[in-house]
Amino acid sequence: MSSPVHADRLARLRAALAARGLDGFVIPISDEHMSEYVGDYAQRMAWLTGFGGSAGTAAVLPERAAVFVDGRYTVQVRDQVDGALFDYVGVPQSSVAEWLGAHVSAGQKVGYDPWLHGIDWARALEQALAAKGAQLVAVDSNPVDAAWEDQPAPSDAVVTVHDTSLAGQSAVEKRAIIADWLKAKGLDTTVMTALDSVAWAFNIRGSDVTHTPVGLAFALLHADATADLFIAPGKITDAVRTHLGNSVRVHDRAAFEPALAALAGKKVAVDPDRAVAAIFTALDQAGAGIARHRDPAVLPKAIKNAVELDGTRAAHVRDGVAVARFLKWMEDVAPQGGLDELGAAAKLKAFREESGALVDLSFDTISAAGPNGALPHYKVDETTNRAIETGTLYLVDSGGQYADGTTDITRTIAIGRPTAEMRRRFTQVLKGHIALAMARFPTGTRGSQLDILARQYLWADGVDYAHGTGHGVGAYLAVHEGPQRIAKPAGGQAGTEEPLHAGMILSNEPGYYKAGHFGIRIENLVIVVPQCIDGAEEEMLGFETITFAPIARDLIDGALLSAVEADWIDAYHADVLAKLAPAMDAATGEWLAAACAPVERGSAALAA
């Protein structure tokens, strides 16, 4: 592909760098909070390169540039980014530091924005460049912003109160837990930068990041249980101010950096995985004692209380009704022709909106037809929009934000009659999904120890998928939430070595992707729950599945199923029918009953 627009933007950035005496610059998908999903104002890599994924980095030198993405985006980056302008570099096979080290010259200066990168990343790159006689330079202002003439402003939307009836715990109680943690560690203050942590600790929500209900804010939480919240003044209403109470001092967001300088002599906890390099620099220059600790909100936020879990269960039933209605509509409409990916995604959103409870989608719907389904994190737009054609598979990964919970579900359906290969791969994915759903495991088990359960049947055929099997999910917060994760232990994936705790929510989403042909993924959300096992000698955990929508029976090859697996599918579909049917009209209820009928088994499946 050729992209004159991005060629011009790259030239403008290089001119801006030259004007500042810089030879290079590194551009991540990140913001001042090191968020996974960022506001429009922070989409600098997308503006520069055209890449629409949620994870990646670009590096620019005078004569060469590169984009760095992981295995989820191997195909997508080639579709969206001009290879004549940027090298394609896969991570973790290579890194920004290695690429720059190979292409930088002695005496060159490479810039970075210290408000967008972690401190350990900056120090590692500094060392790599120094080994080549080059220098890493922290910039005072981002040169991409200087070149980006129509850059959007940060959102000015107000934040709202997340009521205790939904949160299950008051903000005062949450901050008291953090204060006790600080005192136990002998610390005075913790710097809280992650937007979902701030939202959780103060029981507030916002709309500053698309599909993630957070507000742009920093916070300092202290051992005396008081706190300082740094947020644009116009975002705080009287109701929010009353909710925050006298123990929270509210400041302009611009006052955050000066407040760090005022922590001289204090012992301050900072999370190096969530706080940017500029924060470490400011505290160090102030003379504060920096203690590296994980954000103390991360684990309690991940372990949902009973109110949050009940709310999430209710949200999933509500969401399941919308998804089931959509699946029936697809079965009726798609074979007629004339439907495309954007039209299908819009219809699914409309079904969700009919509940009257949808606040937002939880991420951009992955509405992927045929070969687009082979891109695990495909994002449809006007240029990629594909017709949904008979004889193909259609993959839809979607979710909703409701005040009582966050949903995330993937279903794959056949448009017309599926091939034997499609059915075999779908059934292998389903078998892995079932194996994980049925797992029982001792307390202390990590996600990396469970990941093989979902991959084993694909591995038996010499195939795999290049993404994790499960991510954490928030309670009316981020659809991707740490610290827990189910994935391979290799590759430096954060969270795979985090023990799973009762109350955590995760996805269960194995898949298979045949490049240029089709993609398959089956995703439900699960809650980690205690297991009562007669005669057990250890405390055991398992999963409660909370997503309810039919799994495509015409894609299941019953001859490949064990009796236990077939029983699981039938029991799951019985739950789907029981939970969703009361909200269905007669015609949709009749369709749902057929979609949830017992699966064909053994010889009957072979005959079918």
XYZ file of C-alpha atoms in Angstrom:
608
model
C 0.000 0.000 0.000
C 1.049 3.606 -0.542
C 0.045 6.345 1.895
C 0.840 9.932 0.882
C -0.949 11.219 3.991
C 1.313 9.314 6.342
C 4.380 10.081 4.259
C 3.607 13.777 4.759
C 3.074 13.308 8.488
C 6.337 11.418 8.831
C 8.151 14.211 6.985
C 6.570 16.835 9.249
C 7.620 14.920 12.337
C 11.194 14.612 11.075
C 11.215 18.375 10.458
C 9.947 18.978 14.008
C 12.668 16.701 15.369
C 15.382 18.448 13.394
C 14.209 21.803 14.705
C 14.746 20.495 18.243
C 18.164 19.022 17.513
C 16.858 15.456 17.647
C 17.671 12.668 15.209
C 14.943 10.263 16.275
C 11.859 9.775 18.385
C 9.836 6.914 19.883
C 6.031 7.009 19.716
C 4.032 4.507 21.814
C 0.312 3.878 22.039
C 0.097 5.312 25.526
C -0.947 8.285 27.606
C 0.194 9.932 30.845
C -1.412 7.055 32.754
C 0.138 4.259 30.653
C -3.366 3.173 29.678
C -4.033 0.342 27.247
C -6.874 2.251 25.635
C -6.253 5.975 25.266
C -8.269 9.074 24.470
C -8.345 10.461 20.941
C -5.841 13.186 21.879
C -3.246 10.496 22.706
C -3.590 8.443 19.506
C -0.221 9.663 18.258
C 0.946 6.397 16.710
C -2.323 6.000 14.810
C -2.012 9.552 13.477
C 1.575 9.011 12.364
C 1.377 5.486 10.919
C -2.278 4.610 10.292
C -2.091 1.600 12.636
C -5.410 1.051 14.399
C -4.468 -1.585 16.980
C -4.454 -1.072 20.737
C -0.824 -2.034 21.369
C 2.294 -0.989 19.500
C 5.173 1.454 19.175
C 6.796 3.399 16.356
C 10.384 4.600 16.125
C 11.599 7.259 13.703
C 15.144 8.049 12.560
C 16.246 10.464 9.795
C 16.325 7.832 7.049
C 14.388 4.932 8.519
C 11.359 4.201 10.680
C 9.674 1.112 12.124
C 6.483 -0.085 13.790
C 6.614 -2.716 16.531
C 3.607 -4.980 17.166
C 2.959 -8.378 18.724
C 1.517 -11.494 17.121
C -2.078 -10.262 17.355
C -1.392 -7.608 14.736
C 1.013 -9.320 12.326
C -1.457 -9.193 9.433
C -3.279 -6.017 10.442
C -0.140 -3.875 10.555
C 0.675 -4.799 6.961
C -2.832 -3.845 5.870
C -2.763 -0.467 7.615
C 0.848 0.747 7.607
C 2.855 1.647 4.509
C 5.824 -0.715 4.314
C 7.711 1.803 2.188
C 7.681 4.177 5.166
C 8.001 1.820 8.126
C 9.734 -1.483 8.769
C 7.472 -4.122 10.326
C 9.054 -5.511 13.502
C 7.516 -8.286 15.585
C 7.799 -8.326 19.361
C 8.979 -9.961 21.558
C 11.260 -11.412 18.872
C 12.847 -7.973 18.599
C 12.486 -4.706 20.496
C 12.641 -0.963 20.035
C 16.013 -0.939 21.784
C 17.424 -3.629 19.498
C 16.154 -1.945 16.334
C 17.449 1.469 17.350
C 20.722 -0.080 18.439
C 21.104 -1.589 14.983
C 20.292 1.601 13.068
C 21.387 4.552 15.191
C 24.754 6.218 14.641
C 27.246 7.508 17.171
C 26.468 11.048 18.253
C 22.761 10.880 17.379
C 20.097 11.966 19.836
C 16.852 10.012 20.132
C 13.988 11.691 21.938
C 11.188 10.260 24.030
C 8.264 11.728 25.956
C 8.808 10.859 29.651
C 5.061 11.215 30.252
C 4.342 8.277 27.922
C 6.970 5.675 28.879
C 7.922 3.700 31.966
C 11.118 4.361 33.855
C 12.605 0.891 33.289
C 11.951 1.113 29.555
C 13.698 4.497 29.435
C 16.728 3.283 31.380
C 17.096 0.171 29.221
C 16.895 2.184 26.019
C 19.335 4.750 27.405
C 21.870 1.987 28.015
C 21.309 0.436 24.575
C 21.875 3.763 22.839
C 24.881 4.609 24.972
C 26.502 1.362 23.843
C 26.366 2.763 20.288
C 27.577 6.211 21.295
C 24.078 7.697 20.965
C 21.982 9.562 23.540
C 18.394 9.249 24.791
C 16.820 12.662 25.432
C 13.657 13.350 27.442
C 11.625 16.065 25.706
C 9.713 18.818 27.490
C 6.897 18.713 24.930
C 5.950 16.044 22.438
C 7.083 16.843 18.868
C 4.231 14.741 17.448
C 1.833 17.243 18.999
C 3.672 20.039 17.219
C 3.250 18.287 13.857
C -0.358 17.194 14.522
C -2.248 20.323 13.542
C -5.790 19.090 14.246
C -4.995 17.082 17.366
C -8.139 16.721 19.509
C -8.165 18.222 22.996
C -8.486 15.914 26.014
C -12.099 15.215 26.962
C -13.783 17.779 29.195
C -16.687 15.498 30.192
C -17.682 15.525 33.862
C -17.139 12.525 36.111
C -20.014 10.883 37.947
C -20.531 9.096 41.252
C -20.464 5.297 41.171
C -22.921 4.587 43.960
C -22.060 2.221 46.808
C -25.144 0.185 45.896
C -23.240 -0.777 42.720
C -19.674 -0.657 44.070
C -20.428 -2.752 47.145
C -17.933 -0.769 49.216
C -17.606 2.909 49.964
C -14.682 4.926 48.665
C -13.787 5.793 52.269
C -13.473 2.088 53.085
C -11.337 1.480 50.001
C -8.945 4.298 50.815
C -8.754 3.108 54.430
C -7.513 -0.266 53.132
C -4.828 1.523 51.121
C -3.914 3.681 54.137
C -3.466 0.553 56.261
C -1.259 -0.918 53.513
C 0.899 2.227 53.506
C 1.294 2.156 57.288
C 2.203 -1.532 57.227
C 4.919 -0.764 54.669
C 6.199 2.254 56.594
C 5.233 4.593 53.736
C 3.633 8.026 53.680
C 2.007 8.239 50.269
C 1.266 6.267 47.123
C 1.097 7.807 43.668
C -1.959 6.512 41.812
C -1.828 7.020 38.058
C -3.871 4.205 36.480
C -7.241 5.640 35.496
C -9.218 2.571 36.526
C -7.472 2.532 39.917
C -8.428 6.166 40.502
C -12.006 5.417 39.453
C -12.127 2.434 41.814
C -10.518 4.145 44.822
C -12.812 7.186 44.640
C -15.971 5.422 43.359
C -16.218 7.717 40.361
C -16.670 6.996 36.680
C -16.153 9.076 33.539
C -16.187 9.069 29.746
C -12.753 10.425 28.854
C -11.545 7.219 27.191
C -13.764 5.636 24.557
C -15.510 2.512 25.925
C -13.752 2.698 29.318
C -15.715 4.610 32.003
C -12.863 6.592 33.550
C -11.941 10.241 34.011
C -8.517 11.758 33.363
C -7.082 12.191 36.850
C -4.074 11.512 39.071
C -4.190 10.924 42.813
C -1.982 10.896 45.889
C -3.282 8.678 48.689
C -1.813 9.076 52.158
C -1.295 6.936 55.231
C -3.739 9.102 57.218
C -6.508 8.032 54.754
C -6.727 11.471 53.161
C -6.140 11.933 49.449
C -5.372 14.539 46.819
C -7.215 14.232 43.501
C -5.826 16.047 40.454
C -8.463 16.597 37.796
C -9.620 19.426 35.528
C -11.911 21.629 37.685
C -14.745 21.612 35.174
C -15.051 17.848 35.471
C -16.165 17.976 39.108
C -19.852 18.603 39.779
C -21.330 19.585 43.141
C -22.637 16.036 43.518
C -19.175 14.575 42.982
C -17.599 17.098 45.347
C -20.092 16.139 48.040
C -19.453 12.472 47.390
C -15.682 12.922 47.730
C -16.063 14.549 51.133
C -13.650 16.473 53.321
C -10.927 13.821 53.289
C -10.284 14.398 49.578
C -8.595 17.601 48.452
C -9.376 18.423 44.823
C -6.763 20.178 42.669
C -6.375 21.130 39.035
C -4.757 18.349 37.024
C -1.956 20.773 36.135
C -0.993 20.911 39.833
C 0.041 17.247 39.878
C 3.698 17.681 38.920
C 4.277 20.517 41.424
C 2.625 18.333 44.086
C 5.211 15.630 43.438
C 7.930 18.185 44.104
C 6.307 18.892 47.477
C 6.856 15.284 48.637
C 10.457 15.995 49.628
C 11.503 13.765 52.501
C 8.423 11.541 52.202
C 8.487 7.792 51.586
C 6.444 7.343 48.438
C 5.159 4.153 46.797
C 5.231 4.188 42.997
C 4.279 1.417 40.586
C 6.927 1.201 37.825
C 4.491 -0.660 35.569
C 1.838 2.058 35.776
C 3.645 5.322 36.522
C 5.546 7.100 33.769
C 9.226 7.996 33.881
C 8.465 11.688 34.470
C 6.920 10.855 37.858
C 10.030 9.005 39.005
C 12.195 11.881 37.827
C 10.085 14.487 39.636
C 10.121 12.530 42.894
C 13.838 11.858 42.649
C 14.590 15.528 42.021
C 12.380 16.480 44.971
C 14.316 14.248 47.322
C 11.463 11.855 48.040
C 12.223 8.285 49.040
C 10.860 6.129 46.213
C 9.620 2.638 47.074
C 8.697 0.440 44.141
C 5.413 -1.323 44.826
C 2.517 -2.451 42.731
C -0.424 -0.045 42.790
C -2.258 -1.110 45.994
C -5.643 -0.826 44.253
C -4.813 -3.437 41.604
C -5.524 -6.611 43.578
C -8.581 -5.492 45.600
C -10.064 -4.045 42.399
C -9.583 -7.398 40.674
C -11.148 -9.409 43.497
C -14.778 -8.405 43.151
C -17.082 -8.230 46.161
C -20.482 -9.928 46.283
C -22.358 -6.833 45.112
C -20.086 -6.400 42.094
C -20.384 -10.080 41.198
C -24.171 -10.053 41.426
C -24.264 -6.917 39.296
C -21.960 -8.489 36.735
C -24.129 -11.608 36.565
C -27.211 -9.459 35.947
C -25.411 -7.456 33.259
C -24.446 -10.668 31.469
C -27.998 -11.977 31.360
C -29.177 -8.632 29.985
C -26.340 -8.643 27.466
C -27.003 -12.263 26.540
C -30.564 -11.392 25.540
C -29.218 -8.804 23.094
C -26.584 -11.172 21.682
C -29.084 -14.016 21.253
C -31.521 -11.721 19.443
C -28.640 -10.652 17.194
C -27.663 -14.248 16.425
C -31.229 -15.043 15.389
C -31.303 -11.926 13.228
C -28.028 -12.960 11.600
C -29.402 -16.409 10.874
C -32.442 -14.835 9.219
C -30.771 -11.980 7.339
C -27.165 -12.862 6.490
C -27.874 -15.692 4.003
C -30.013 -13.301 1.950
C -26.940 -11.210 1.072
C -26.478 -7.470 1.240
C -25.165 -7.415 4.812
C -21.653 -6.197 5.689
C -19.487 -6.015 8.799
C -20.429 -2.453 9.712
C -24.122 -3.177 9.296
C -23.912 -6.237 11.526
C -21.991 -4.349 14.229
C -24.542 -1.516 14.161
C -27.412 -3.975 14.535
C -25.778 -5.682 17.510
C -25.296 -2.326 19.197
C -28.957 -1.498 18.540
C -30.053 -4.723 20.236
C -27.938 -3.821 23.264
C -29.351 -0.295 23.352
C -32.904 -1.638 23.442
C -32.298 -2.776 27.023
C -32.209 0.881 28.064
C -29.273 0.086 30.362
C -26.331 0.266 27.966
C -23.929 3.071 28.874
C -21.394 2.333 26.134
C -19.774 -0.541 24.321
C -16.850 -2.010 26.266
C -14.604 -1.884 23.164
C -14.916 -1.442 19.423
C -16.851 -4.434 18.134
C -14.733 -6.896 16.171
C -17.155 -7.662 13.347
C -15.131 -9.900 11.057
C -16.282 -11.739 7.956
C -14.344 -14.455 6.153
C -10.603 -13.701 6.005
C -10.978 -10.672 8.275
C -11.824 -13.107 11.050
C -8.249 -14.372 10.842
C -7.115 -11.048 12.348
C -7.640 -11.584 16.103
C -7.952 -7.853 16.858
C -9.469 -6.715 13.580
C -11.182 -3.321 13.610
C -13.691 -2.697 10.857
C -13.938 0.707 9.182
C -15.164 2.071 5.873
C -11.996 0.985 4.072
C -11.906 -2.591 5.408
C -15.661 -3.217 5.562
C -16.380 -6.594 3.982
C -19.597 -8.218 2.788
C -20.808 -11.168 4.871
C -21.060 -13.920 2.280
C -22.524 -17.402 2.164
C -19.948 -20.129 2.659
C -17.869 -18.133 5.140
C -17.497 -17.812 8.894
C -18.436 -14.631 10.728
C -16.698 -13.803 14.020
C -18.108 -11.156 16.339
C -16.297 -10.130 19.537
C -18.206 -7.468 21.431
C -19.249 -6.216 24.825
C -21.204 -3.647 26.750
C -20.636 -1.265 29.614
C -23.527 -1.283 32.068
C -23.605 0.483 35.426
C -23.662 -2.930 37.116
C -21.070 -4.715 35.009
C -18.808 -5.039 31.973
C -19.334 -7.752 29.356
C -17.144 -9.320 26.661
C -18.330 -12.171 24.442
C -17.215 -13.756 21.184
C -19.300 -15.979 18.964
C -18.413 -17.490 15.595
C -21.189 -18.550 13.225
C -21.361 -20.139 9.791
C -23.082 -18.306 6.970
C -24.476 -21.214 4.999
C -22.998 -24.695 5.249
C -19.572 -24.894 6.944
C -16.758 -27.044 5.600
C -15.415 -30.065 7.429
C -12.241 -28.105 8.226
C -14.247 -25.286 9.787
C -16.191 -27.735 11.939
C -13.058 -29.584 13.051
C -11.227 -26.426 14.067
C -14.318 -24.979 15.752
C -14.802 -28.167 17.749
C -11.149 -28.231 18.790
C -11.473 -24.644 20.010
C -14.696 -25.547 21.818
C -13.072 -28.573 23.475
C -10.308 -26.314 24.796
C -12.892 -23.813 26.012
C -14.736 -26.577 27.862
C -11.532 -27.973 29.392
C -10.731 -24.578 30.888
C -14.317 -23.959 31.981
C -14.381 -27.281 33.848
C -10.932 -26.939 35.432
C -10.475 -27.373 39.159
C -7.210 -26.188 40.603
C -5.544 -25.535 43.972
C -5.455 -22.105 45.554
C -2.331 -20.332 44.347
C -2.584 -21.630 40.785
C -1.396 -19.166 38.155
C -2.871 -18.462 34.752
C 0.206 -19.824 32.994
C -0.483 -23.229 34.567
C -3.979 -23.392 33.064
C -3.320 -22.067 29.573
C -2.404 -25.442 28.055
C -5.884 -26.764 28.840
C -7.346 -24.514 26.178
C -4.661 -25.212 23.553
C -4.202 -28.974 23.868
C -6.599 -30.068 21.129
C -5.215 -27.549 18.654
C -1.659 -28.519 19.547
C -2.537 -32.144 18.809
C -3.052 -31.056 15.185
C 0.051 -28.858 15.144
C -1.784 -25.523 15.260
C -2.115 -22.741 17.839
C -3.278 -19.140 18.349
C -1.085 -16.095 18.923
C -2.922 -14.450 21.813
C -3.607 -15.107 25.453
C -6.443 -17.388 26.532
C -7.900 -15.142 29.203
C -7.701 -11.582 30.530
C -9.160 -9.976 33.628
C -12.311 -7.870 33.345
C -13.432 -4.952 35.502
C -16.734 -4.176 37.199
C -18.077 -1.300 35.089
C -14.443 -0.482 34.378
C -11.795 -1.629 31.901
C -12.640 -4.654 29.775
C -8.949 -5.606 30.050
C -8.002 -5.528 33.717
C -5.021 -6.939 35.581
C -3.282 -8.407 37.341
C -4.624 -11.852 36.409
C -4.186 -13.417 32.995
C -4.320 -16.862 31.412
C -1.604 -17.182 28.785
C 1.638 -18.902 27.952
C 4.380 -18.157 30.488
C 6.853 -17.157 27.763
C 7.033 -13.767 26.077
C 6.942 -11.524 29.132
C 3.149 -11.301 29.220
C 2.171 -9.464 32.390
C -0.079 -11.305 34.802
C 0.503 -14.914 33.775
C 2.266 -15.624 37.077
C -0.393 -13.913 39.208
C -2.219 -16.382 41.480
C -5.930 -16.598 40.764
C -8.221 -15.576 43.625
C -11.899 -16.220 44.238
C -13.863 -13.215 42.973
C -11.651 -12.497 39.972
C -13.347 -12.279 36.568
C -11.537 -13.561 33.478
C -12.284 -14.366 29.874
C -12.081 -17.883 28.464
C -11.346 -17.336 24.767
C -9.308 -19.857 22.796
C -9.306 -19.446 19.028
C -7.936 -20.545 15.694
C -7.011 -18.343 12.724
C -6.316 -19.486 9.180
C -4.707 -16.500 7.490
C -6.591 -15.362 4.413
C -9.529 -17.679 5.083
C -11.331 -17.544 8.451
C -11.070 -17.069 12.183
C -12.712 -18.868 15.097
C -13.003 -17.736 18.703
C -15.379 -18.758 21.478
C -15.371 -16.438 24.475
C -17.289 -16.484 27.723
C -16.453 -14.671 30.941
C -15.930 -16.675 34.110
C -15.692 -15.937 37.828
C -13.101 -17.718 39.965
C -15.100 -19.487 42.678
C -14.308 -21.855 45.578
C -14.962 -25.547 44.913
C -16.370 -27.936 47.499
C -15.006 -31.409 46.731
C -15.738 -34.363 48.987
C -12.525 -35.695 50.449
C -10.424 -32.803 49.151
C -7.164 -32.273 51.001
C -6.509 -28.811 49.577
C -8.538 -25.662 49.063
C -9.671 -25.757 45.460
C -10.962 -23.207 42.979
C -12.824 -23.409 39.694
C -14.765 -21.250 37.268
C -18.386 -20.166 37.103
C -19.376 -19.245 33.557
C -21.445 -16.046 33.508
C -21.826 -15.372 29.753
C -25.009 -16.710 28.195
C -25.597 -17.006 24.463
C -25.914 -20.014 22.139
C -22.784 -21.647 20.712
C -23.199 -22.493 17.036
C -24.356 -26.126 16.973
C -23.913 -26.478 13.208
C -20.184 -25.863 13.680
C -19.813 -28.610 16.282
C -18.547 -31.981 15.104
C -20.147 -34.202 17.733
C -17.970 -37.152 16.708
C -14.994 -35.305 18.211
C -16.678 -34.742 21.566
C -16.383 -36.904 24.640
C -19.541 -37.634 26.617
C -18.370 -35.227 29.312
C -17.892 -32.443 26.756
C -21.273 -33.049 25.163
C -22.860 -33.003 28.617
C -21.180 -29.658 29.337
C -22.530 -28.136 26.111
C -26.034 -29.391 26.817
C -25.937 -28.130 30.410
C -24.598 -24.766 29.269
C -27.316 -24.408 26.667
C -29.948 -25.382 29.237
C -28.690 -22.493 31.395
C -28.767 -20.147 28.394
C -32.355 -21.102 27.652
C -33.477 -20.782 31.266
C -31.898 -17.368 31.746
C -32.710 -15.740 28.408
C -36.054 -17.211 27.350
C -38.156 -15.202 29.843
C -37.076 -11.987 28.081
C -37.779 -13.280 24.555
C -40.845 -12.892 22.354
C -42.450 -16.084 21.072
C -40.571 -16.277 17.763
C -37.175 -15.563 19.307
C -37.913 -17.947 22.163
C -38.696 -20.701 19.674
C -35.447 -20.007 17.828
C -33.526 -20.003 21.125
C -34.963 -23.369 22.136
C -33.764 -24.856 18.840
C -30.351 -23.201 19.174
C -30.013 -24.714 22.651
C -31.186 -28.226 21.740
C -28.945 -31.146 22.746
C -25.862 -31.566 20.595
C -25.522 -34.511 18.216
C -23.228 -37.158 19.643
C -21.081 -40.040 18.444
C -22.547 -42.068 15.610
C -25.500 -39.689 15.273
C -23.072 -36.835 14.640
C -21.211 -38.892 12.050
C -24.471 -39.645 10.250
C -25.390 -35.949 10.263
